[in-house]
């Protein structure tokens, strides 16, 4: 059992209670976790090939889907974002103590030090759909007191903006290579839910750039079952692509 396997199972757990909902994973580990959930805890998840097709089957990472059950061209994705049942897991260059996310730029907005992706779909995702984040390298540079630019909106900021922004705002989980978090600490702050095997609470705190909410004794993130390990290693990722994001032994 590796840290990457634990992360995949933790991501799968973020989707296990969603029922029939369009899962939109962005990135390698999120894709692995979503497909793991579909083959184990939530067979009702709706997945796509990341381009234009809904898949009836659950292919390995980056393999072509063999059974297609629907068509979702890019323009239709916006309809689902605005009105549909969807859970997206995005990346985050920065996440702050209130669950705001930044994928736009580093530094002052008027003169940033580094240009990133831009806000992309983050604002619409976070005010319309359940949203989670995946962070492969947990550090104080990622988990910051306040993001430089708000791309994805956390619950406190959504509430301050009014009912239109807050009604469907749902920052569900943040999964990193060190632990699992939500945004249900005091005053809508990031809270530590579990630490991965071999990781301590002090280690997580030391790699977080703000005062992390902790409720009592923090449990260890569950290890994947033997069934899940077989699915991960033999069905979904036999080439070990997951270790590109979370190296074996990390």
Short mmCIF file of C-alpha atoms in Angstrom, two decimals:
data_model
loop_
_atom_site.label_atom_id
_atom_site.label_comp_id
_atom_site.label_asym_id
_atom_site.label_seq_id
_atom_site.Cartn_x
_atom_site.Cartn_y
_atom_site.Cartn_z
CA UNK A 1 0.00 0.00 0.00
CA UNK A 2 1.44 3.37 -1.04
CA UNK A 3 0.58 7.01 -0.28
CA UNK A 4 -0.77 7.33 -3.83
CA UNK A 5 -3.18 4.45 -3.17
CA UNK A 6 -4.38 6.13 0.04
CA UNK A 7 -4.93 9.41 -1.83
CA UNK A 8 -6.90 7.64 -4.56
CA UNK A 9 -9.16 6.02 -1.96
CA UNK A 10 -9.60 9.34 -0.14
CA UNK A 11 -10.66 10.99 -3.39
CA UNK A 12 -13.05 8.11 -4.08
CA UNK A 13 -14.57 8.64 -0.62
CA UNK A 14 -15.23 12.29 -1.50
CA UNK A 15 -17.59 11.05 -4.25
CA UNK A 16 -19.04 7.95 -2.60
CA UNK A 17 -22.27 9.53 -1.31
CA UNK A 18 -23.01 11.66 -4.39
CA UNK A 19 -25.33 9.19 -6.09
CA UNK A 20 -26.14 9.84 -9.75
CA UNK A 21 -24.17 12.98 -10.46
CA UNK A 22 -21.76 14.14 -13.15
CA UNK A 23 -18.23 13.72 -11.76
CA UNK A 24 -15.69 16.14 -13.27
CA UNK A 25 -12.18 15.21 -12.11
CA UNK A 26 -9.36 17.47 -13.27
CA UNK A 27 -6.00 15.80 -13.06
CA UNK A 28 -4.57 12.31 -12.81
CA UNK A 29 -5.28 11.39 -9.17
CA UNK A 30 -8.79 12.90 -9.26
CA UNK A 31 -9.54 10.85 -12.38
CA UNK A 32 -8.23 7.72 -10.70
CA UNK A 33 -10.23 8.37 -7.52
CA UNK A 34 -13.47 9.06 -9.39
CA UNK A 35 -13.15 5.91 -11.47
CA UNK A 36 -12.32 3.92 -8.35
CA UNK A 37 -15.50 5.23 -6.72
CA UNK A 38 -17.53 4.26 -9.77
CA UNK A 39 -16.21 0.70 -9.65
CA UNK A 40 -16.70 0.33 -5.89
CA UNK A 41 -18.67 2.71 -3.67
CA UNK A 42 -20.79 4.69 -6.15
CA UNK A 43 -21.65 2.87 -9.40
CA UNK A 44 -24.20 5.59 -10.24
CA UNK A 45 -21.51 8.21 -10.92
CA UNK A 46 -21.65 9.67 -14.42
CA UNK A 47 -18.23 10.06 -16.03
CA UNK A 48 -16.99 11.39 -19.35
CA UNK A 49 -13.90 10.98 -21.48
CA UNK A 50 -12.96 14.57 -20.66
CA UNK A 51 -13.93 15.72 -24.12
CA UNK A 52 -17.43 15.04 -25.44
CA UNK A 53 -18.67 11.58 -24.47
CA UNK A 54 -20.41 10.08 -21.45
CA UNK A 55 -18.96 6.64 -20.76
CA UNK A 56 -20.96 3.55 -19.83
CA UNK A 57 -17.79 1.67 -18.96
CA UNK A 58 -14.95 2.66 -16.65
CA UNK A 59 -11.71 2.45 -18.63
CA UNK A 60 -8.14 2.62 -17.29
CA UNK A 61 -6.49 6.02 -17.05
CA UNK A 62 -6.17 7.67 -20.48
CA UNK A 63 -7.59 4.64 -22.29
CA UNK A 64 -10.34 5.13 -24.83
CA UNK A 65 -13.82 4.31 -23.51
CA UNK A 66 -15.18 1.18 -25.14
CA UNK A 67 -18.86 1.82 -24.40
CA UNK A 68 -20.43 5.25 -24.91
CA UNK A 69 -23.81 6.16 -23.43
CA UNK A 70 -24.17 9.85 -24.23
CA UNK A 71 -22.85 12.97 -25.88
CA UNK A 72 -21.78 16.13 -24.07
CA UNK A 73 -20.08 18.62 -26.39
CA UNK A 74 -18.20 21.46 -24.72
CA UNK A 75 -21.05 23.97 -25.05
CA UNK A 76 -23.34 21.59 -23.17
CA UNK A 77 -20.92 21.41 -20.24
CA UNK A 78 -21.82 25.01 -19.41
CA UNK A 79 -25.48 24.03 -19.14
CA UNK A 80 -24.53 21.35 -16.61
CA UNK A 81 -22.31 23.80 -14.70
CA UNK A 82 -25.16 26.30 -14.42
CA UNK A 83 -28.11 23.96 -13.82
CA UNK A 84 -27.01 20.36 -13.42
CA UNK A 85 -25.97 17.94 -10.71
CA UNK A 86 -22.19 17.97 -10.75
CA UNK A 87 -19.21 17.44 -8.47
CA UNK A 88 -15.92 18.82 -9.75
CA UNK A 89 -12.50 18.19 -8.26
CA UNK A 90 -10.00 20.85 -9.29
CA UNK A 91 -6.38 21.58 -8.55
CA UNK A 92 -5.25 24.56 -6.49
CA UNK A 93 -2.04 26.57 -6.65
CA UNK A 94 -3.14 28.26 -3.41
CA UNK A 95 -5.88 27.48 -0.88
CA UNK A 96 -6.43 29.79 2.06
CA UNK A 97 -7.87 29.32 5.55
CA UNK A 98 -11.40 30.08 4.30
CA UNK A 99 -11.29 27.61 1.42
CA UNK A 100 -10.77 30.19 -1.32
CA UNK A 101 -8.73 28.84 -4.23
CA UNK A 102 -6.26 30.51 -6.60
CA UNK A 103 -5.27 29.21 -10.03
CA UNK A 104 -4.96 32.66 -11.64
CA UNK A 105 -1.67 34.31 -10.70
CA UNK A 106 0.87 34.73 -7.91
CA UNK A 107 1.51 38.20 -6.54
CA UNK A 108 -0.34 41.50 -6.75
CA UNK A 109 -3.29 41.46 -9.16
CA UNK A 110 -2.09 44.60 -10.96
CA UNK A 111 1.43 43.25 -11.45
CA UNK A 112 1.62 39.52 -10.73
CA UNK A 113 4.95 37.75 -10.35
CA UNK A 114 3.71 34.66 -12.15
CA UNK A 115 0.81 34.07 -14.51
CA UNK A 116 -1.07 30.78 -14.03
CA UNK A 117 -4.08 29.24 -15.79
CA UNK A 118 -6.47 32.09 -15.11
CA UNK A 119 -9.72 31.66 -13.24
CA UNK A 120 -11.10 29.32 -15.93
CA UNK A 121 -14.25 27.66 -14.60
CA UNK A 122 -13.48 28.09 -10.91
CA UNK A 123 -15.95 30.93 -10.13
CA UNK A 124 -18.86 29.17 -11.85
CA UNK A 125 -17.96 25.80 -10.37
CA UNK A 126 -17.82 27.06 -6.80
CA UNK A 127 -21.10 28.99 -6.86
CA UNK A 128 -23.05 26.34 -8.80
CA UNK A 129 -21.67 22.89 -8.06
CA UNK A 130 -20.17 20.80 -5.30
CA UNK A 131 -16.42 21.43 -5.53
CA UNK A 132 -13.42 19.64 -4.06
CA UNK A 133 -9.68 20.22 -4.45
CA UNK A 134 -6.65 17.99 -4.94
CA UNK A 135 -3.19 19.19 -3.82
CA UNK A 136 -0.35 16.75 -4.58
CA UNK A 137 2.33 18.72 -2.69
CA UNK A 138 1.07 20.10 0.61
CA UNK A 139 3.21 23.09 1.69
CA UNK A 140 2.92 26.59 3.22
CA UNK A 141 3.21 28.00 -0.31
CA UNK A 142 -0.04 26.26 -1.25
CA UNK A 143 -1.96 26.43 2.03
CA UNK A 144 -1.72 30.18 2.65
CA UNK A 145 -3.34 32.66 5.03
CA UNK A 146 -5.03 34.47 2.11
CA UNK A 147 -4.86 33.64 -1.59
CA UNK A 148 -3.32 36.30 -3.85
CA UNK A 149 -6.31 36.18 -6.22
CA UNK A 150 -9.65 34.48 -5.57
CA UNK A 151 -10.50 32.09 -8.39
CA UNK A 152 -12.66 29.59 -6.52
CA UNK A 153 -14.98 31.03 -3.88
CA UNK A 154 -15.04 29.66 -0.33
CA UNK A 155 -18.17 29.61 1.86
CA UNK A 156 -17.45 32.76 3.89
CA UNK A 157 -16.89 34.87 0.78
CA UNK A 158 -19.92 33.31 -0.92
CA UNK A 159 -22.15 34.18 2.05
CA UNK A 160 -20.83 37.75 2.06
CA UNK A 161 -21.70 38.07 -1.63
CA UNK A 162 -25.33 37.11 -1.02
CA UNK A 163 -27.78 34.30 -1.69
CA UNK A 164 -26.95 34.07 -5.39
CA UNK A 165 -23.39 33.05 -4.61
CA UNK A 166 -24.04 31.09 -1.42
CA UNK A 167 -27.08 29.00 -2.34
CA UNK A 168 -25.17 26.21 -4.09
CA UNK A 169 -21.67 26.88 -2.78
CA UNK A 170 -20.38 23.59 -1.39
CA UNK A 171 -16.63 23.17 -0.86
CA UNK A 172 -16.81 19.51 0.01
CA UNK A 173 -13.29 18.13 0.47
CA UNK A 174 -9.66 19.10 0.09
CA UNK A 175 -7.39 16.09 -0.34
CA UNK A 176 -3.62 16.55 -0.23
CA UNK A 177 -0.69 14.16 -0.07
CA UNK A 178 -0.73 14.64 3.72
CA UNK A 179 -4.41 14.52 4.72
CA UNK A 180 -8.07 15.22 4.14
CA UNK A 181 -9.84 18.49 5.00
CA UNK A 182 -13.17 20.27 4.79
CA UNK A 183 -14.16 23.92 5.31
CA UNK A 184 -16.35 23.48 8.37
CA UNK A 185 -14.04 24.85 11.03
CA UNK A 186 -14.94 27.96 13.08
CA UNK A 187 -16.12 30.82 10.82
CA UNK A 188 -15.97 28.59 7.73
CA UNK A 189 -12.28 27.76 7.98
CA UNK A 190 -10.29 24.76 6.77
CA UNK A 191 -10.50 21.84 9.19
CA UNK A 192 -8.31 18.75 9.34
CA UNK A 193 -10.40 15.58 9.06
CA UNK A 194 -7.68 12.93 8.85
CA UNK A 195 -3.96 12.44 8.33
CA UNK A 196 -2.63 9.83 5.95
CA UNK A 197 -0.79 6.79 7.37
CA UNK A 198 2.68 7.80 8.52
CA UNK A 199 1.79 11.50 8.74
CA UNK A 200 1.37 13.38 12.03
CA UNK A 201 -0.88 16.31 12.86
CA UNK A 202 2.22 18.37 13.68
CA UNK A 203 3.61 17.61 10.23
CA UNK A 204 0.42 18.87 8.60
CA UNK A 205 0.41 21.99 10.77
CA UNK A 206 4.06 22.64 9.98
CA UNK A 207 3.31 22.52 6.26
CA UNK A 208 0.26 24.80 6.49
CA UNK A 209 0.58 28.57 6.37
CA UNK A 210 -2.37 29.31 8.66
CA UNK A 211 -3.82 28.15 11.95
CA UNK A 212 -5.56 24.91 10.99
CA UNK A 213 -8.80 23.96 12.72
CA UNK A 214 -8.51 20.62 14.53
CA UNK A 215 -11.33 18.96 16.45
CA UNK A 216 -9.94 16.64 19.11
CA UNK A 217 -8.07 13.50 18.13
CA UNK A 218 -7.53 13.32 14.38
CA UNK A 219 -8.06 9.87 12.83
CA UNK A 220 -5.85 8.26 10.23
CA UNK A 221 -7.15 8.24 6.67
CA UNK A 222 -8.42 4.77 5.91
CA UNK A 223 -6.27 2.45 3.84
CA UNK A 224 -7.81 1.11 0.62
CA UNK A 225 -9.32 -2.36 0.83
CA UNK A 226 -7.81 -5.31 -1.02
CA UNK A 227 -10.60 -4.99 -3.61
CA UNK A 228 -9.73 -1.33 -4.14
CA UNK A 229 -6.02 -2.06 -4.41
CA UNK A 230 -6.70 -4.65 -7.09
CA UNK A 231 -8.88 -2.18 -9.00
CA UNK A 232 -6.24 0.55 -8.71
CA UNK A 233 -3.23 -1.58 -9.58
CA UNK A 234 -4.63 -4.07 -12.09
CA UNK A 235 -7.62 -2.34 -13.70
CA UNK A 236 -7.34 1.46 -13.60
CA UNK A 237 -3.63 2.21 -13.32
CA UNK A 238 -1.50 -0.86 -14.14
CA UNK A 239 1.23 1.44 -15.51
CA UNK A 240 1.64 3.22 -12.17
CA UNK A 241 0.91 6.68 -13.53
CA UNK A 242 -0.30 7.77 -10.07
CA UNK A 243 3.30 7.82 -8.84
CA UNK A 244 4.04 10.80 -11.09
CA UNK A 245 1.95 12.92 -8.69
CA UNK A 246 2.60 11.10 -5.43
CA UNK A 247 5.88 9.16 -5.65
CA UNK A 248 6.06 5.69 -4.14
CA UNK A 249 7.22 6.07 -0.56
CA UNK A 250 6.23 9.75 -0.36
#
